[in-house]
CSV table of C-alpha atoms in Angstrom, one decimal:
chain,number,residue,atom,x,y,z
M,1,UNK,CA,83.7,130.4,113.1
M,2,UNK,CA,85.5,132.3,110.0
M,3,UNK,CA,86.4,130.3,107.3
M,4,UNK,CA,88.5,130.9,104.7
M,5,UNK,CA,89.5,128.7,101.3
M,6,UNK,CA,92.3,130.5,99.7
M,7,UNK,CA,94.8,127.4,99.8
M,8,UNK,CA,93.0,124.9,97.3
M,9,UNK,CA,95.8,122.4,97.1
M,10,UNK,CA,99.0,121.3,98.2
M,11,UNK,CA,102.0,120.0,96.1
M,12,UNK,CA,103.1,116.4,97.3
M,13,UNK,CA,106.4,114.8,96.1
M,14,UNK,CA,104.4,111.5,95.9
M,15,UNK,CA,100.9,111.9,94.3
M,16,UNK,CA,101.3,115.6,92.8
M,17,UNK,CA,98.4,118.1,93.5
M,18,UNK,CA,96.4,117.1,96.8
M,19,UNK,CA,93.1,119.0,96.4
M,20,UNK,CA,91.6,120.3,99.5
M,21,UNK,CA,87.8,119.2,99.2
M,22,UNK,CA,85.9,121.4,101.3
M,23,UNK,CA,85.9,124.3,104.0
M,24,UNK,CA,86.0,121.7,106.7
M,25,UNK,CA,88.7,120.0,105.9
M,26,UNK,CA,90.7,123.3,105.1
M,27,UNK,CA,89.8,124.7,108.9
M,28,UNK,CA,91.0,121.6,110.2
M,29,UNK,CA,94.4,121.6,108.5
M,30,UNK,CA,94.8,125.4,109.5
M,31,UNK,CA,93.9,124.5,113.2
M,32,UNK,CA,97.3,125.0,115.5
M,33,UNK,CA,96.4,121.2,116.5
M,34,UNK,CA,96.8,119.9,113.2
M,35,UNK,CA,100.0,122.4,112.1
M,36,UNK,CA,101.8,120.8,115.1
M,37,UNK,CA,102.3,118.0,112.7
M,38,UNK,CA,104.7,119.5,110.5
M,39,UNK,CA,106.9,119.7,113.6
M,40,UNK,CA,106.6,115.8,114.6
M,41,UNK,CA,108.9,113.6,112.6
M,42,UNK,CA,107.3,110.6,110.7
M,43,UNK,CA,109.9,108.2,111.3
M,44,UNK,CA,111.2,109.3,114.7
M,45,UNK,CA,115.0,109.1,114.5
M,46,UNK,CA,115.3,107.2,111.8
M,47,UNK,CA,117.3,110.1,109.8
M,48,UNK,CA,120.5,108.8,111.6
M,49,UNK,CA,120.4,105.9,109.3
M,50,UNK,CA,118.5,107.1,106.4
M,51,UNK,CA,119.4,111.1,105.9
M,52,UNK,CA,116.3,111.9,103.7
M,53,UNK,CA,114.0,110.6,106.1
M,54,UNK,CA,112.9,114.0,107.8
M,55,UNK,CA,109.2,114.0,106.5
M,56,UNK,CA,106.7,114.7,109.1
M,57,UNK,CA,103.2,113.7,110.4
M,58,UNK,CA,101.7,116.5,108.3
M,59,UNK,CA,102.9,115.3,104.9
M,60,UNK,CA,101.6,111.7,106.0
M,61,UNK,CA,98.0,113.0,106.9
M,62,UNK,CA,97.6,114.8,103.7
M,63,UNK,CA,98.8,111.8,101.7
M,64,UNK,CA,96.2,109.4,103.5
M,65,UNK,CA,93.3,111.7,103.1
M,66,UNK,CA,94.7,111.7,99.3
M,67,UNK,CA,94.3,108.0,99.0
M,68,UNK,CA,90.8,108.0,100.7
M,69,UNK,CA,89.6,110.5,98.2
M,70,UNK,CA,90.7,108.0,95.5
M,71,UNK,CA,89.2,105.0,97.4
M,72,UNK,CA,85.9,106.8,97.5
M,73,UNK,CA,85.9,107.7,94.1
M,74,UNK,CA,86.6,104.0,93.0
M,75,UNK,CA,84.1,102.3,95.2
M,76,UNK,CA,81.3,104.7,94.2
M,77,UNK,CA,82.3,103.7,90.5
M,78,UNK,CA,81.2,100.2,91.3
M,79,UNK,CA,78.1,100.9,92.7
M,80,UNK,CA,79.0,101.3,96.8
M,81,UNK,CA,76.7,103.6,98.7
M,82,UNK,CA,78.7,106.4,100.4
M,83,UNK,CA,76.8,109.4,101.6
M,84,UNK,CA,78.4,113.0,101.2
M,85,UNK,CA,78.1,112.9,105.1
M,86,UNK,CA,80.1,109.7,105.2
M,87,UNK,CA,82.7,110.7,102.6
M,88,UNK,CA,83.6,113.7,105.3
M,89,UNK,CA,83.5,111.7,107.9
M,90,UNK,CA,85.9,109.3,106.3
M,91,UNK,CA,88.4,112.2,105.2
M,92,UNK,CA,88.2,113.5,108.6
M,93,UNK,CA,88.6,110.5,110.0
M,94,UNK,CA,91.9,109.7,108.2
M,95,UNK,CA,93.2,113.3,108.0
M,96,UNK,CA,93.1,113.3,112.0
M,97,UNK,CA,94.0,109.4,112.4
M,98,UNK,CA,97.8,110.7,113.7
M,99,UNK,CA,97.1,113.5,115.5
M,100,UNK,CA,97.7,112.4,118.7
M,101,UNK,CA,101.5,111.3,118.0
M,102,UNK,CA,104.1,112.8,120.5
M,103,UNK,CA,107.5,113.9,119.5
M,104,UNK,CA,109.4,111.7,117.4
M,105,UNK,CA,106.5,109.7,116.6
M,106,UNK,CA,106.6,106.2,117.9
M,107,UNK,CA,110.1,106.6,119.8
M,108,UNK,CA,108.4,108.4,122.4
M,109,UNK,CA,105.0,106.8,122.5
M,110,UNK,CA,104.8,105.7,126.2
M,111,UNK,CA,107.6,107.8,127.8
M,112,UNK,CA,106.2,111.4,127.5
M,113,UNK,CA,102.7,110.1,129.0
M,114,UNK,CA,102.9,106.6,130.9
M,115,UNK,CA,100.8,103.9,128.9
M,116,UNK,CA,98.7,106.0,126.8
M,117,UNK,CA,98.3,105.3,122.9
M,118,UNK,CA,98.6,108.0,120.3
M,119,UNK,CA,95.4,106.4,119.1
M,120,UNK,CA,93.8,107.5,122.6
M,121,UNK,CA,95.2,111.0,122.3
M,122,UNK,CA,94.1,111.5,118.9
M,123,UNK,CA,90.3,110.8,120.0
M,124,UNK,CA,90.9,113.6,122.9
M,125,UNK,CA,92.1,116.0,120.2
M,126,UNK,CA,89.3,115.0,117.8
M,127,UNK,CA,86.5,115.3,120.6
M,128,UNK,CA,88.0,119.0,121.4
M,129,UNK,CA,87.8,119.8,117.5
M,130,UNK,CA,84.2,118.1,117.5
M,131,UNK,CA,83.5,121.0,120.2
M,132,UNK,CA,85.2,123.8,118.4
M,133,UNK,CA,83.5,122.6,115.0
M,134,UNK,CA,80.0,122.3,116.3
M,135,UNK,CA,79.6,118.5,116.1
M,136,UNK,CA,81.0,118.4,112.5
M,137,UNK,CA,83.6,115.5,113.4
M,138,UNK,CA,80.7,113.1,115.2
M,139,UNK,CA,80.5,111.0,111.7
M,140,UNK,CA,84.3,110.9,111.8
M,141,UNK,CA,84.7,110.0,115.4
M,142,UNK,CA,82.3,107.4,114.9
M,143,UNK,CA,84.7,105.8,111.9
M,144,UNK,CA,87.8,106.4,113.9
M,145,UNK,CA,86.6,104.5,116.9
M,146,UNK,CA,85.4,101.5,114.3
M,147,UNK,CA,81.8,102.2,115.6
M,148,UNK,CA,80.2,103.0,112.3
M,149,UNK,CA,77.4,100.7,111.2
M,150,UNK,CA,78.9,100.6,107.7
M,151,UNK,CA,82.2,98.2,108.6
M,152,UNK,CA,84.1,98.9,105.4
M,153,UNK,CA,84.1,102.7,106.5
M,154,UNK,CA,85.9,101.7,109.6
M,155,UNK,CA,88.4,99.4,107.6
M,156,UNK,CA,89.3,102.1,105.0
M,157,UNK,CA,90.7,104.2,108.2
M,158,UNK,CA,91.8,100.9,110.4
M,159,UNK,CA,93.0,97.5,108.6
M,160,UNK,CA,95.2,95.3,107.1
M,161,UNK,CA,95.2,97.3,104.0
M,162,UNK,CA,93.8,100.6,105.2
M,163,UNK,CA,95.1,104.0,103.6
M,164,UNK,CA,97.4,104.7,106.6
M,165,UNK,CA,99.5,101.9,105.7
M,166,UNK,CA,99.4,102.3,101.7
M,167,UNK,CA,100.6,106.0,102.6
M,168,UNK,CA,103.2,105.5,105.0
M,169,UNK,CA,104.7,102.5,103.2
M,170,UNK,CA,105.0,104.1,99.8
M,171,UNK,CA,105.9,107.5,101.4
M,172,UNK,CA,108.8,105.9,104.3
M,173,UNK,CA,110.1,104.0,100.8
M,174,UNK,CA,110.2,107.3,99.0
M,175,UNK,CA,111.9,109.3,101.7
M,176,UNK,CA,114.5,106.7,102.8
M,177,UNK,CA,115.3,105.7,99.4
M,178,UNK,CA,114.6,101.9,100.2
M,179,UNK,CA,112.8,101.0,96.8
M,180,UNK,CA,111.6,97.5,97.8
M,181,UNK,CA,109.2,99.1,100.3
M,182,UNK,CA,107.6,100.8,97.1
M,183,UNK,CA,103.7,99.6,97.0
M,184,UNK,CA,101.4,100.3,94.2
M,185,UNK,CA,98.7,102.2,96.3
M,186,UNK,CA,96.8,103.2,92.9
M,187,UNK,CA,96.3,99.4,91.8
M,188,UNK,CA,95.4,98.4,95.1
M,189,UNK,CA,92.8,101.1,95.6
M,190,UNK,CA,91.4,100.2,92.1
M,191,UNK,CA,91.0,96.7,93.0
M,192,UNK,CA,88.8,97.7,96.1
M,193,UNK,CA,85.1,96.5,96.5
M,194,UNK,CA,82.7,95.7,99.0
M,195,UNK,CA,81.2,92.5,99.7
M,196,UNK,CA,78.4,92.1,102.6
M,197,UNK,CA,79.5,95.3,104.0
M,198,UNK,CA,83.1,94.5,104.4
M,199,UNK,CA,86.0,95.7,102.3
M,200,UNK,CA,87.6,93.1,99.8
M,201,UNK,CA,90.3,93.2,97.0
M,202,UNK,CA,89.2,91.9,93.9
M,203,UNK,CA,91.1,88.8,92.5
M,204,UNK,CA,93.3,90.5,89.9
M,205,UNK,CA,94.6,92.6,92.6
M,206,UNK,CA,96.0,89.4,94.6
M,207,UNK,CA,99.7,89.6,93.4
M,208,UNK,CA,99.4,93.4,94.3
M,209,UNK,CA,98.3,92.6,97.9
M,210,UNK,CA,101.1,89.8,98.1
M,211,UNK,CA,103.9,92.8,97.0
M,212,UNK,CA,102.2,95.1,99.5
M,213,UNK,CA,102.8,92.4,102.6
M,214,UNK,CA,106.5,91.6,101.3
M,215,UNK,CA,107.1,95.0,101.2
M,216,UNK,CA,105.6,95.9,104.8
M,217,UNK,CA,107.9,93.0,106.4
M,218,UNK,CA,111.0,94.3,104.3
M,219,UNK,CA,110.3,98.0,105.6
M,220,UNK,CA,110.1,96.3,109.1
M,221,UNK,CA,113.3,94.9,108.8
M,222,UNK,CA,115.4,97.1,106.9
M,223,UNK,CA,113.8,100.8,108.3
M,224,UNK,CA,111.2,100.5,111.1
M,225,UNK,CA,113.3,98.3,113.2
M,226,UNK,CA,117.0,98.8,111.6
M,227,UNK,CA,119.4,98.2,114.6
M,228,UNK,CA,120.9,101.6,114.4
M,229,UNK,CA,117.1,103.6,114.9
M,230,UNK,CA,116.7,101.0,117.7
M,231,UNK,CA,119.5,102.1,119.4
M,232,UNK,CA,118.7,105.8,118.9
M,233,UNK,CA,115.1,105.3,120.0
M,234,UNK,CA,116.2,103.4,123.3
M,235,UNK,CA,118.6,106.4,124.2
M,236,UNK,CA,115.7,108.8,123.6
M,237,UNK,CA,113.6,107.0,126.2
M,238,UNK,CA,116.7,106.6,128.6
M,239,UNK,CA,117.1,110.4,128.2
M,240,UNK,CA,113.7,111.0,129.6
M,241,UNK,CA,113.8,108.7,132.2
M,242,UNK,CA,117.4,110.1,133.5
M,243,UNK,CA,116.0,113.9,133.1
M,244,UNK,CA,113.0,112.7,135.5
M,245,UNK,CA,114.9,111.1,137.8
M,246,UNK,CA,117.4,114.1,138.3
M,247,UNK,CA,114.5,116.6,138.5
M,248,UNK,CA,113.2,114.3,141.3
M,249,UNK,CA,116.3,114.6,143.0
M,250,UNK,CA,116.0,118.7,142.9
M,251,UNK,CA,118.5,118.8,140.0
M,252,UNK,CA,117.5,121.7,137.7
M,253,UNK,CA,117.3,121.1,134.0
M,254,UNK,CA,116.4,123.7,131.5
M,255,UNK,CA,113.4,122.8,129.5
M,256,UNK,CA,110.7,124.4,127.8
M,257,UNK,CA,107.3,124.8,129.8
M,258,UNK,CA,105.8,122.0,127.7
M,259,UNK,CA,108.5,119.3,128.6
M,260,UNK,CA,109.2,120.4,132.1
M,261,UNK,CA,105.2,119.9,132.9
M,262,UNK,CA,105.6,116.2,131.4
M,263,UNK,CA,108.9,115.6,133.2
M,264,UNK,CA,107.5,116.8,136.5
M,265,UNK,CA,104.0,115.4,136.5
M,266,UNK,CA,102.9,111.7,136.2
M,267,UNK,CA,100.3,111.4,133.5
M,268,UNK,CA,98.8,108.2,132.7
M,269,UNK,CA,95.1,107.1,131.0
M,270,UNK,CA,93.5,107.9,134.6
M,271,UNK,CA,94.5,111.7,134.7
M,272,UNK,CA,94.8,112.8,131.3
M,273,UNK,CA,92.2,115.2,131.0
M,274,UNK,CA,91.2,118.4,128.6
M,275,UNK,CA,94.0,120.4,130.4
M,276,UNK,CA,96.8,118.0,129.8
M,277,UNK,CA,95.8,117.9,126.1
M,278,UNK,CA,96.2,121.5,125.7
M,279,UNK,CA,100.0,121.1,127.1
M,280,UNK,CA,100.3,118.1,125.1
M,281,UNK,CA,99.4,119.9,122.1
M,282,UNK,CA,102.5,122.4,122.9
M,283,UNK,CA,105.2,119.3,122.9
M,284,UNK,CA,106.9,118.4,119.6
M,285,UNK,CA,110.2,117.3,118.1
M,286,UNK,CA,111.4,121.0,118.6
M,287,UNK,CA,111.5,120.9,122.7
M,288,UNK,CA,113.1,117.2,122.7
M,289,UNK,CA,115.9,118.6,120.4
M,290,UNK,CA,116.6,121.5,122.4
M,291,UNK,CA,116.7,119.7,125.6
M,292,UNK,CA,118.9,117.5,124.0
M,293,UNK,CA,121.6,120.3,122.7
M,294,UNK,CA,121.2,121.8,126.5
M,295,UNK,CA,121.8,118.5,128.3
M,296,UNK,CA,124.6,117.3,126.5
M,297,UNK,CA,126.7,119.7,128.9
M,298,UNK,CA,124.9,118.9,132.2
M,299,UNK,CA,126.8,117.9,135.4
M,300,UNK,CA,125.3,114.3,135.2
M,301,UNK,CA,127.7,111.9,133.6
M,302,UNK,CA,124.8,109.7,132.2
M,303,UNK,CA,122.6,112.5,131.0
M,304,UNK,CA,125.4,114.3,129.3
M,305,UNK,CA,126.7,111.1,127.7
M,306,UNK,CA,123.3,110.0,126.5
M,307,UNK,CA,122.4,113.5,124.8
M,308,UNK,CA,126.0,113.7,123.2
M,309,UNK,CA,125.2,110.4,121.9
M,310,UNK,CA,122.4,111.5,119.8
M,311,UNK,CA,123.4,114.9,118.9
M,312,UNK,CA,126.6,114.0,117.7
M,313,UNK,CA,125.6,110.4,116.4
M,314,UNK,CA,128.0,108.4,118.6
M,315,UNK,CA,125.6,105.5,119.3
M,316,UNK,CA,125.7,102.5,121.5
M,317,UNK,CA,126.9,99.4,119.7
M,318,UNK,CA,124.1,97.0,119.0
M,319,UNK,CA,124.3,93.2,118.3
M,320,UNK,CA,121.0,91.4,116.9
M,321,UNK,CA,120.8,87.8,117.6
M,322,UNK,CA,118.1,85.0,116.9
M,323,UNK,CA,118.7,83.5,120.0
M,324,UNK,CA,118.0,85.5,123.6
M,325,UNK,CA,121.2,87.0,125.2
M,326,UNK,CA,122.6,85.3,128.0
M,327,UNK,CA,122.4,86.7,131.2
M,328,UNK,CA,126.5,86.0,131.2
M,329,UNK,CA,127.0,88.2,127.9
M,330,UNK,CA,124.9,91.0,129.4
M,331,UNK,CA,127.0,90.8,132.6
M,332,UNK,CA,130.5,90.8,131.0
M,333,UNK,CA,129.3,94.0,129.3
M,334,UNK,CA,128.0,95.7,132.2
M,335,UNK,CA,130.6,95.1,134.6
M,336,UNK,CA,132.9,96.4,132.0
M,337,UNK,CA,131.2,99.8,131.7
M,338,UNK,CA,130.9,100.2,135.7
M,339,UNK,CA,134.5,99.3,136.2
M,340,UNK,CA,135.7,101.6,133.4
M,341,UNK,CA,133.7,104.7,134.6
M,342,UNK,CA,133.1,103.9,138.2
M,343,UNK,CA,129.3,103.6,137.8
M,344,UNK,CA,126.3,101.7,139.8
M,345,UNK,CA,124.4,99.0,138.4
M,346,UNK,CA,121.5,101.3,138.0
M,347,UNK,CA,123.8,104.3,136.2
M,348,UNK,CA,125.6,101.4,133.9
M,349,UNK,CA,122.4,100.1,132.9
M,350,UNK,CA,121.7,103.4,130.9
M,351,UNK,CA,124.5,102.3,128.8
M,352,UNK,CA,124.3,98.2,128.8
M,353,UNK,CA,120.7,96.8,128.1
M,354,UNK,CA,119.0,94.3,126.2
M,355,UNK,CA,115.5,93.6,124.2
M,356,UNK,CA,113.5,92.0,121.8
M,357,UNK,CA,112.4,93.0,118.1
M,358,UNK,CA,109.1,91.6,117.0
M,359,UNK,CA,108.1,91.6,113.2
M,360,UNK,CA,104.4,90.4,112.1
M,361,UNK,CA,103.8,91.5,108.2
M,362,UNK,CA,100.4,90.1,108.2
M,363,UNK,CA,98.3,89.6,111.5
M,364,UNK,CA,95.5,87.1,110.7
M,365,UNK,CA,94.2,87.1,114.2
M,366,UNK,CA,93.8,90.7,114.1
M,367,UNK,CA,92.0,90.8,110.5
M,368,UNK,CA,92.2,89.3,107.2
M,369,UNK,CA,92.7,90.5,103.9
M,370,UNK,CA,89.8,89.1,101.7
M,371,UNK,CA,90.4,88.5,97.9
M,372,UNK,CA,86.8,88.6,96.0
M,373,UNK,CA,87.0,85.6,93.5
M,374,UNK,CA,85.7,85.5,90.0
M,375,UNK,CA,83.3,82.8,91.3
M,376,UNK,CA,81.8,85.1,94.0
M,377,UNK,CA,83.5,83.4,96.9
M,378,UNK,CA,85.6,85.7,99.5
M,379,UNK,CA,88.6,83.9,100.4
M,380,UNK,CA,91.9,84.9,102.8
M,381,UNK,CA,94.7,86.0,100.8
M,382,UNK,CA,97.0,83.4,102.7
M,383,UNK,CA,94.9,80.7,101.7
M,384,UNK,CA,94.5,81.8,97.8
M,385,UNK,CA,98.1,82.8,97.5
M,386,UNK,CA,100.7,80.7,95.5
M,387,UNK,CA,103.4,82.5,97.2
M,388,UNK,CA,105.2,80.3,99.6
M,389,UNK,CA,105.9,83.3,101.8
M,390,UNK,CA,102.9,84.5,102.8
M,391,UNK,CA,101.6,82.2,105.2
M,392,UNK,CA,105.1,82.8,106.9
M,393,UNK,CA,104.1,86.6,107.1
M,394,UNK,CA,101.4,85.7,109.5
M,395,UNK,CA,103.9,84.4,111.9
M,396,UNK,CA,105.9,86.5,114.3
M,397,UNK,CA,109.4,86.6,114.2
M,398,UNK,CA,111.7,87.6,117.3
M,399,UNK,CA,114.9,88.8,117.4
M,400,UNK,CA,117.1,89.8,120.2
M,401,UNK,CA,119.6,92.3,120.7
M,402,UNK,CA,122.0,93.8,123.4
M,403,UNK,CA,123.4,97.6,123.4
M,404,UNK,CA,126.8,98.4,124.8
M,405,UNK,CA,129.6,101.2,124.2
M,406,UNK,CA,131.7,100.7,121.4
M,407,UNK,CA,134.8,101.8,122.7
M,408,UNK,CA,134.3,104.5,125.4
M,409,UNK,CA,131.3,106.4,126.4
């Protein structure tokens, strides 16, 4: 395979110049599979709430790689053994960790393909690229799947305090303008160390960890679970569901070939193969937006209305409560829409629905963030912290919502 190294740096608005370390990384970035991430928004439809949130998975992947370069440098300086092969594996793993995202990132994760996570698809892409690059990604795949014998390598890519989280909090905070979500990624990385093969944070970094966890909680309620973004996301899922239903009934709907394939085929984890991967790689935000623009003029009242809501940002009303929505409140709104537009229960359910929002900033059951104390002992940050909220952050907070039309559909 011909390699080229014309482009040595990217200029990132957050970190400044990001250096491409070698020809393999350059060629991975240049690959069409990776270039597709330029057309996948990092934050789905959040730009309907925060107009600046138009950054892509491409930005994020490069930012993660930059932070990983810094982390490797810090750990080596502290005497942690990371070979050149392991370094390349880490950089490739973090660069490609989100390559399996579909259009609008998380918004449609289980809609295009049923019950198939983006991590699973990322692994399929990595295995395919590994064949193309003559086994160069074997180390990266071992790290990405959490199977590398050096645990801390896996933890740098996926843990409670990995390079992925450090970048997306800082980046999403920057592009949304939500300053409270900003974290000091550089300081956290400077405090990294390895003890008994596991990643730890030195004690003087404890306040940075607290701020990171508080910022994460804040970003989830304020940005990722913002009620308007939640409505838009649910509408997008409903649009695909309705389009599938109409196509099954024999209605002709214009869409790109890639989108048409996924609307007319039931794809799940059992039949997701290399042929599916090639078709999935042709799918991005552009396919979905083009379909919405076209379908807003469809003959079907439900599909046309839902698409018009997103295109013109005339979204459903949403109420968020601490207690579950009663069946009576739900039926009042459902019956109102049914009678107003002469709809069946099923058709009205596209405009009136309820759901839950869950937020857990620190998942101690999944993994702890360990602090290396001055006396050499390792302690979970929640036990060591004098921050009153830190234990509360490890509890799941659930809120309940109901969506319905404001005045008319």
